[in-house]
Tab-separated table of C-alpha atoms in Angstrom:
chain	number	residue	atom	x	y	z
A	76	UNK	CA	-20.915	27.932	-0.085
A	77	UNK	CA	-20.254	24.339	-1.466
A	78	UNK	CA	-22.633	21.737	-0.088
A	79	UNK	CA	-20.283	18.871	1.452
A	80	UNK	CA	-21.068	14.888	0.053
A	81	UNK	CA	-21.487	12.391	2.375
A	82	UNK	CA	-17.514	11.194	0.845
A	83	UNK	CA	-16.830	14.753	1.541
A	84	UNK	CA	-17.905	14.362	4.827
A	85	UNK	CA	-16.027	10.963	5.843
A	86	UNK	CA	-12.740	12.346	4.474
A	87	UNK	CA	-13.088	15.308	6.243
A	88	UNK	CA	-14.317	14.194	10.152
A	89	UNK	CA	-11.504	13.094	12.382
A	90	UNK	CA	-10.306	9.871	13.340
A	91	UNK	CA	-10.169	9.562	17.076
A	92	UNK	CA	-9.945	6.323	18.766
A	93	UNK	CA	-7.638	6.968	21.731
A	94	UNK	CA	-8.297	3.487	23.816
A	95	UNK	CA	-7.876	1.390	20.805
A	96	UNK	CA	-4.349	3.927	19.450
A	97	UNK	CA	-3.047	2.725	23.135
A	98	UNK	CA	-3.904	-1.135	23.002
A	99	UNK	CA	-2.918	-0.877	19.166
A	100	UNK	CA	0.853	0.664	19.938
A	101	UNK	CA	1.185	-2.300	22.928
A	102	UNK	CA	0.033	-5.023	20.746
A	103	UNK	CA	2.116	-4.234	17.579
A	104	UNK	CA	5.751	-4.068	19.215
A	105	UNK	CA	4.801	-7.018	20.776
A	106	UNK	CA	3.679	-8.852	17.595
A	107	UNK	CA	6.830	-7.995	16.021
A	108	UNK	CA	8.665	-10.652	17.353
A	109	UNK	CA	5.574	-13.384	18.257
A	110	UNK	CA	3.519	-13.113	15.448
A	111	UNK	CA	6.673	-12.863	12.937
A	112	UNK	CA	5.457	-9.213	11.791
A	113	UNK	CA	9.116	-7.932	11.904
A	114	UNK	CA	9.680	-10.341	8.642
A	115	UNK	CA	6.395	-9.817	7.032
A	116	UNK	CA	7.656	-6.035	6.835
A	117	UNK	CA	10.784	-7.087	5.366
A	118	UNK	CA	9.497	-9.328	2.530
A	119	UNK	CA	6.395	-6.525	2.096
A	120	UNK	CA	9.288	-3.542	2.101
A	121	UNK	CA	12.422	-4.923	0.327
A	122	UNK	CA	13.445	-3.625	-3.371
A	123	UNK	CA	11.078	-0.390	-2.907
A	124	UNK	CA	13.085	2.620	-4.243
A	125	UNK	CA	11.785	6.372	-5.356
A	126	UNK	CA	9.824	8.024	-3.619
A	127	UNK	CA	7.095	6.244	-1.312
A	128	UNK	CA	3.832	6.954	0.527
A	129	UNK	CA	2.995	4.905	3.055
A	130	UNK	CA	-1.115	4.800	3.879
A	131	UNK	CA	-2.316	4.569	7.926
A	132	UNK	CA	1.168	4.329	9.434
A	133	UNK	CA	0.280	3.735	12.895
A	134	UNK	CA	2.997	3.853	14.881
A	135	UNK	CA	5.257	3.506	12.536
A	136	UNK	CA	6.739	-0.071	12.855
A	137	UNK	CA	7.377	-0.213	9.037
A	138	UNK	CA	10.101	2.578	9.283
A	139	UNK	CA	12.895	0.809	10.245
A	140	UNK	CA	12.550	-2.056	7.347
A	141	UNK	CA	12.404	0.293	4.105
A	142	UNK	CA	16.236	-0.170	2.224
A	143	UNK	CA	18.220	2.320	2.071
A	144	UNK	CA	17.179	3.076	-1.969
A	145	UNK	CA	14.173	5.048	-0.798
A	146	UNK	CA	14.691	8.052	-1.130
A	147	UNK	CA	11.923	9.422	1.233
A	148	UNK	CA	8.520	8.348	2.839
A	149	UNK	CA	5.284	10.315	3.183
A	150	UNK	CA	3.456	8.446	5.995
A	151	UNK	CA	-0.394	9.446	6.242
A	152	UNK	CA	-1.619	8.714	9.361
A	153	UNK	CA	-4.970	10.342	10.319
A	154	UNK	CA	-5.298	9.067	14.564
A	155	UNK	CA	-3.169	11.616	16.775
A	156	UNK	CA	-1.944	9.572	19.386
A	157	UNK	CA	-0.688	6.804	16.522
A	158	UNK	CA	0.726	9.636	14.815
A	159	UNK	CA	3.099	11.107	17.703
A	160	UNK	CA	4.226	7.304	17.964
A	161	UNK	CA	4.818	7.343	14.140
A	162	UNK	CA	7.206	10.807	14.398
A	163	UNK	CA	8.988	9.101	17.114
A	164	UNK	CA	9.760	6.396	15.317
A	165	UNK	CA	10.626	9.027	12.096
A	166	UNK	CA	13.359	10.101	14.317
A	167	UNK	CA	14.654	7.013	14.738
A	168	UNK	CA	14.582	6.245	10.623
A	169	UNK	CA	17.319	5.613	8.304
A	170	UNK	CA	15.756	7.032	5.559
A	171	UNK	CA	13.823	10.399	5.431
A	172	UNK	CA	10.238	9.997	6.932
A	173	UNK	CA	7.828	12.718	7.062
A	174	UNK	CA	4.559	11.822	8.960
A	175	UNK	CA	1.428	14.036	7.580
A	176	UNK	CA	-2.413	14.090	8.757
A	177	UNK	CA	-4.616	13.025	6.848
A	178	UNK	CA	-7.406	10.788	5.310
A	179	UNK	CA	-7.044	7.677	3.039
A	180	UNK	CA	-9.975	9.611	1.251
A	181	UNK	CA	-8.580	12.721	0.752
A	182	UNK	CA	-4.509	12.520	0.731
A	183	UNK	CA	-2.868	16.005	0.999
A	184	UNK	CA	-0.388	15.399	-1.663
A	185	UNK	CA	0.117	16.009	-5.215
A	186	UNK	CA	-0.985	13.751	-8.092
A	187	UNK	CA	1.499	11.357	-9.557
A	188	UNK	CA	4.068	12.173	-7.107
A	189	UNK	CA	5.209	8.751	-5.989
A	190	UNK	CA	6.833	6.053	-7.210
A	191	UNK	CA	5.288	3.287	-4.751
A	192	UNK	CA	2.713	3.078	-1.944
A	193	UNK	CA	2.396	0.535	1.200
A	194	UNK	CA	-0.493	-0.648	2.412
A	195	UNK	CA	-0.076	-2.260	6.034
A	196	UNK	CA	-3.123	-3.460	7.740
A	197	UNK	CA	-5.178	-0.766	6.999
A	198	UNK	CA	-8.207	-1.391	4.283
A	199	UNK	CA	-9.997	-2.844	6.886
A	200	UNK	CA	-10.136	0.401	8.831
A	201	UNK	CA	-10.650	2.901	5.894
A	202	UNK	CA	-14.094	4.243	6.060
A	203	UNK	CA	-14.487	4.500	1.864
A	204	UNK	CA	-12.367	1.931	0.760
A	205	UNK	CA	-13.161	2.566	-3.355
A	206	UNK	CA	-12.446	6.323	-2.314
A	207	UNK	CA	-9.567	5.739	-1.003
A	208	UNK	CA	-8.448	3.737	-3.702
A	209	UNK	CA	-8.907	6.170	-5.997
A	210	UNK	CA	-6.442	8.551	-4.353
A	211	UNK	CA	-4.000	5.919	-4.185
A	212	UNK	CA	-4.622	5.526	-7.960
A	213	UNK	CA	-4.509	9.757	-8.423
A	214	UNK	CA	-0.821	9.948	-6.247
A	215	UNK	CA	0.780	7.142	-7.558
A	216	UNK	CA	3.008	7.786	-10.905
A	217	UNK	CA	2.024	5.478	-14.211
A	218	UNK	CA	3.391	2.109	-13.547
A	219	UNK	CA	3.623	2.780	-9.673
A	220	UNK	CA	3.675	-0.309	-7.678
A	221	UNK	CA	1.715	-0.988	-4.621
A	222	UNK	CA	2.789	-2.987	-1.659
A	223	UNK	CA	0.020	-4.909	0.402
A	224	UNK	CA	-0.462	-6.612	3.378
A	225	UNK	CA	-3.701	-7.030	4.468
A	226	UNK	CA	-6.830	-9.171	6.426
A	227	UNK	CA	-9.825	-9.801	5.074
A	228	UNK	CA	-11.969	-12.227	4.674
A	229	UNK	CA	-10.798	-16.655	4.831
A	230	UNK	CA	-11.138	-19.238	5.871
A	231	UNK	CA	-14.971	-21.418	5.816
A	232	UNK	CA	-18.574	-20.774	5.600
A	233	UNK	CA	-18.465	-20.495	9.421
A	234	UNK	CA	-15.631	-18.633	9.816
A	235	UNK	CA	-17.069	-16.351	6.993
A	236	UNK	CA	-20.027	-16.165	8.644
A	237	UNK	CA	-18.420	-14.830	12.193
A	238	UNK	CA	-16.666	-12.291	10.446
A	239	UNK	CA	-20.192	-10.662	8.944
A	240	UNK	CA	-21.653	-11.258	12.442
A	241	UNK	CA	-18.671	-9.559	14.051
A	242	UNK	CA	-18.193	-6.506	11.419
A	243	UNK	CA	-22.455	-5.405	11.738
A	244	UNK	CA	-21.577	-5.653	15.905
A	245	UNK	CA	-19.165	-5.185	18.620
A	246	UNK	CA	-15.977	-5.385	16.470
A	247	UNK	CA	-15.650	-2.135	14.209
A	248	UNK	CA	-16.361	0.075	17.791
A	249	UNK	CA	-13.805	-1.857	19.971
A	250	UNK	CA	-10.880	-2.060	17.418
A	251	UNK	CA	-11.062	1.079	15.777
A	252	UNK	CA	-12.994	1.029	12.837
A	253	UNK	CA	-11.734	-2.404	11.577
A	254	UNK	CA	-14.013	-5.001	9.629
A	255	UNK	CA	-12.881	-8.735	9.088
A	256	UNK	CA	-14.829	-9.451	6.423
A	257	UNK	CA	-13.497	-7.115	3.782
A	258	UNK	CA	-11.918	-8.436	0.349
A	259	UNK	CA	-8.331	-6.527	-0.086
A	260	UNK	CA	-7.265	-8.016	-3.415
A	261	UNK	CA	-10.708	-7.813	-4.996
A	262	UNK	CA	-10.969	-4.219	-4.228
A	263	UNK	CA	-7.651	-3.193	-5.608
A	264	UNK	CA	-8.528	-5.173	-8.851
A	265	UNK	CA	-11.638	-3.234	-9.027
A	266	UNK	CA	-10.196	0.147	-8.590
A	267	UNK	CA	-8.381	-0.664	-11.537
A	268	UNK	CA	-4.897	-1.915	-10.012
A	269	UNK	CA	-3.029	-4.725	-12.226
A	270	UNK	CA	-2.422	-7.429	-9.502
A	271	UNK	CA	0.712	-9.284	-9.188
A	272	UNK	CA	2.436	-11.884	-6.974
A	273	UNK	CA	0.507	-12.947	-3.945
A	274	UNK	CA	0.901	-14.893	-0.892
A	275	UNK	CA	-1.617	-15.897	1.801
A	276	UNK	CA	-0.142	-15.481	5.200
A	277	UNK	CA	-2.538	-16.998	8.701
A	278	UNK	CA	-1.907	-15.001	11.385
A	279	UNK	CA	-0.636	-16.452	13.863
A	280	UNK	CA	0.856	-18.627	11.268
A	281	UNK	CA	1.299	-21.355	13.848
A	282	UNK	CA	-1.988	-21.030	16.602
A	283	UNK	CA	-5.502	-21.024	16.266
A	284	UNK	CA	-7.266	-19.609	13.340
A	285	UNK	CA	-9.076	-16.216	14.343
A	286	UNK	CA	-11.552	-13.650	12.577
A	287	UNK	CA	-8.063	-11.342	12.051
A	288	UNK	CA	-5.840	-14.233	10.823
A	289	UNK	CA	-6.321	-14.572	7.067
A	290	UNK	CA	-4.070	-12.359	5.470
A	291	UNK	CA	-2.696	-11.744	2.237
A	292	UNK	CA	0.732	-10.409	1.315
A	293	UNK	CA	0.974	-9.136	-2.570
A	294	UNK	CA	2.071	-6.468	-5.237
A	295	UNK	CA	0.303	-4.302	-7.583
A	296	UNK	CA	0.616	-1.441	-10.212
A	297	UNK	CA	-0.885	1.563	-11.243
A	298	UNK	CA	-1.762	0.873	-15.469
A	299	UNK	CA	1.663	2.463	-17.197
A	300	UNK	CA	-1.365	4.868	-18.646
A	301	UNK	CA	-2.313	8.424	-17.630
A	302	UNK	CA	-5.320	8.387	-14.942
A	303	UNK	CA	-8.162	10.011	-16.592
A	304	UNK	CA	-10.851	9.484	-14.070
């Protein structure tokens, strides 16, 4: 019998965060139309075609902005309550939309299979981000582009500083396994990903700045060459 790694491990347990999946599904449809979110997922969805994967779906808000050139969506969305909101909203789709279990870590689907990937607010939460960024790299096709929009870490030394004070306390337990203080774009350059056009987006764009608010919205591609880690 194989001896599971501890990356084995984390891809492997479940996610289960049932209080935070219910505040979570509340606060997003409300943030569509406050917070401007309904537009950030048009400007992060539009010109997508192919085939697409979509990485910690939640309830599936981005469903109803992807154009009508997609030609399907895998959405991987490992929390279960989250996920019967995301199949919900599948039903309600345009475009084919097939909602699948699973880990960022360990995606159940076939290498070099898709032509794009979205990334929505969920690097914070991923519990091996350069893991999981490698299985984004293994499922995405040479020259597959990635859409991003993401928090991380902004704003000044004090503001940095809350984050870090925030992310080794209270915050990862009460929201779900999120960190503020994460660096989105860095990672995806180290994980090999050629970066392209990016804009930084404060959330809410026109209240107070918050620990969550410094986001960016961007593009990036697979290399056009073969994977060969």
């Amino acid at each position: 019998m194989r001896l599971l790694s501890g990356s084995d491990k984390v891809a492997q347990s479940p996610v289960h965060h049932p209080l935070f999946a219910r505040f979570y599904a509340r606060y997003s449809v409300t943030a569509e139309t406050r917070l401007g979110m309904a537009g950030i997922r048009e400007r992060l969805l539009t010109g997508l075609s192919g085939r697409v994967i979509e990485i910690g779906a939640g309830n599936g808000l981005n469903f109803a902005h992807y154009p009508g050139t997609v030609a399907e969506v895998v959405a991987i969305e490992p929390e279960p309550l989250l996920r019967q909101l995301a199949l919900e909203s599948a039903l309600r789709a345009q475009i084919p939309v097939d909602v699948v279990p699973g880990a960022a870590e360990a995606l159940p689907v076939k290498s070099e299979a898709f032509d794009a990937a979205v990334l929505s607010l969920v690097l914070c939460s991923v519990r091996d981000v350069p893991r999981a960024l490698s299985e984004l790299r293994r499922v995405l096709k040479p020259g597959g582009q990635v859409r991003f929009f993401e928090h991380g870490q902004g704003g000044g030394p004090a503001m940095r500083l809350t984050q870090r004070t925030l992310d080794r306390t209270l915050w990862p337990t009460l929201t779900g396994g999120c960190h503020l203080a994460r660096q989105p774009v860095a990672a995806l350059r180290e994980a090999g990903f050629a970066l392209g056009p990016q804009r930084q987006v404060l959330m809410p764009e026109n209240g107070p700045a918050l620990p969550s608010s410094y986001c960016t919205l961007g593009v990036a591609w697979r290399p056009d060459e073969p994977d060969t880690r």
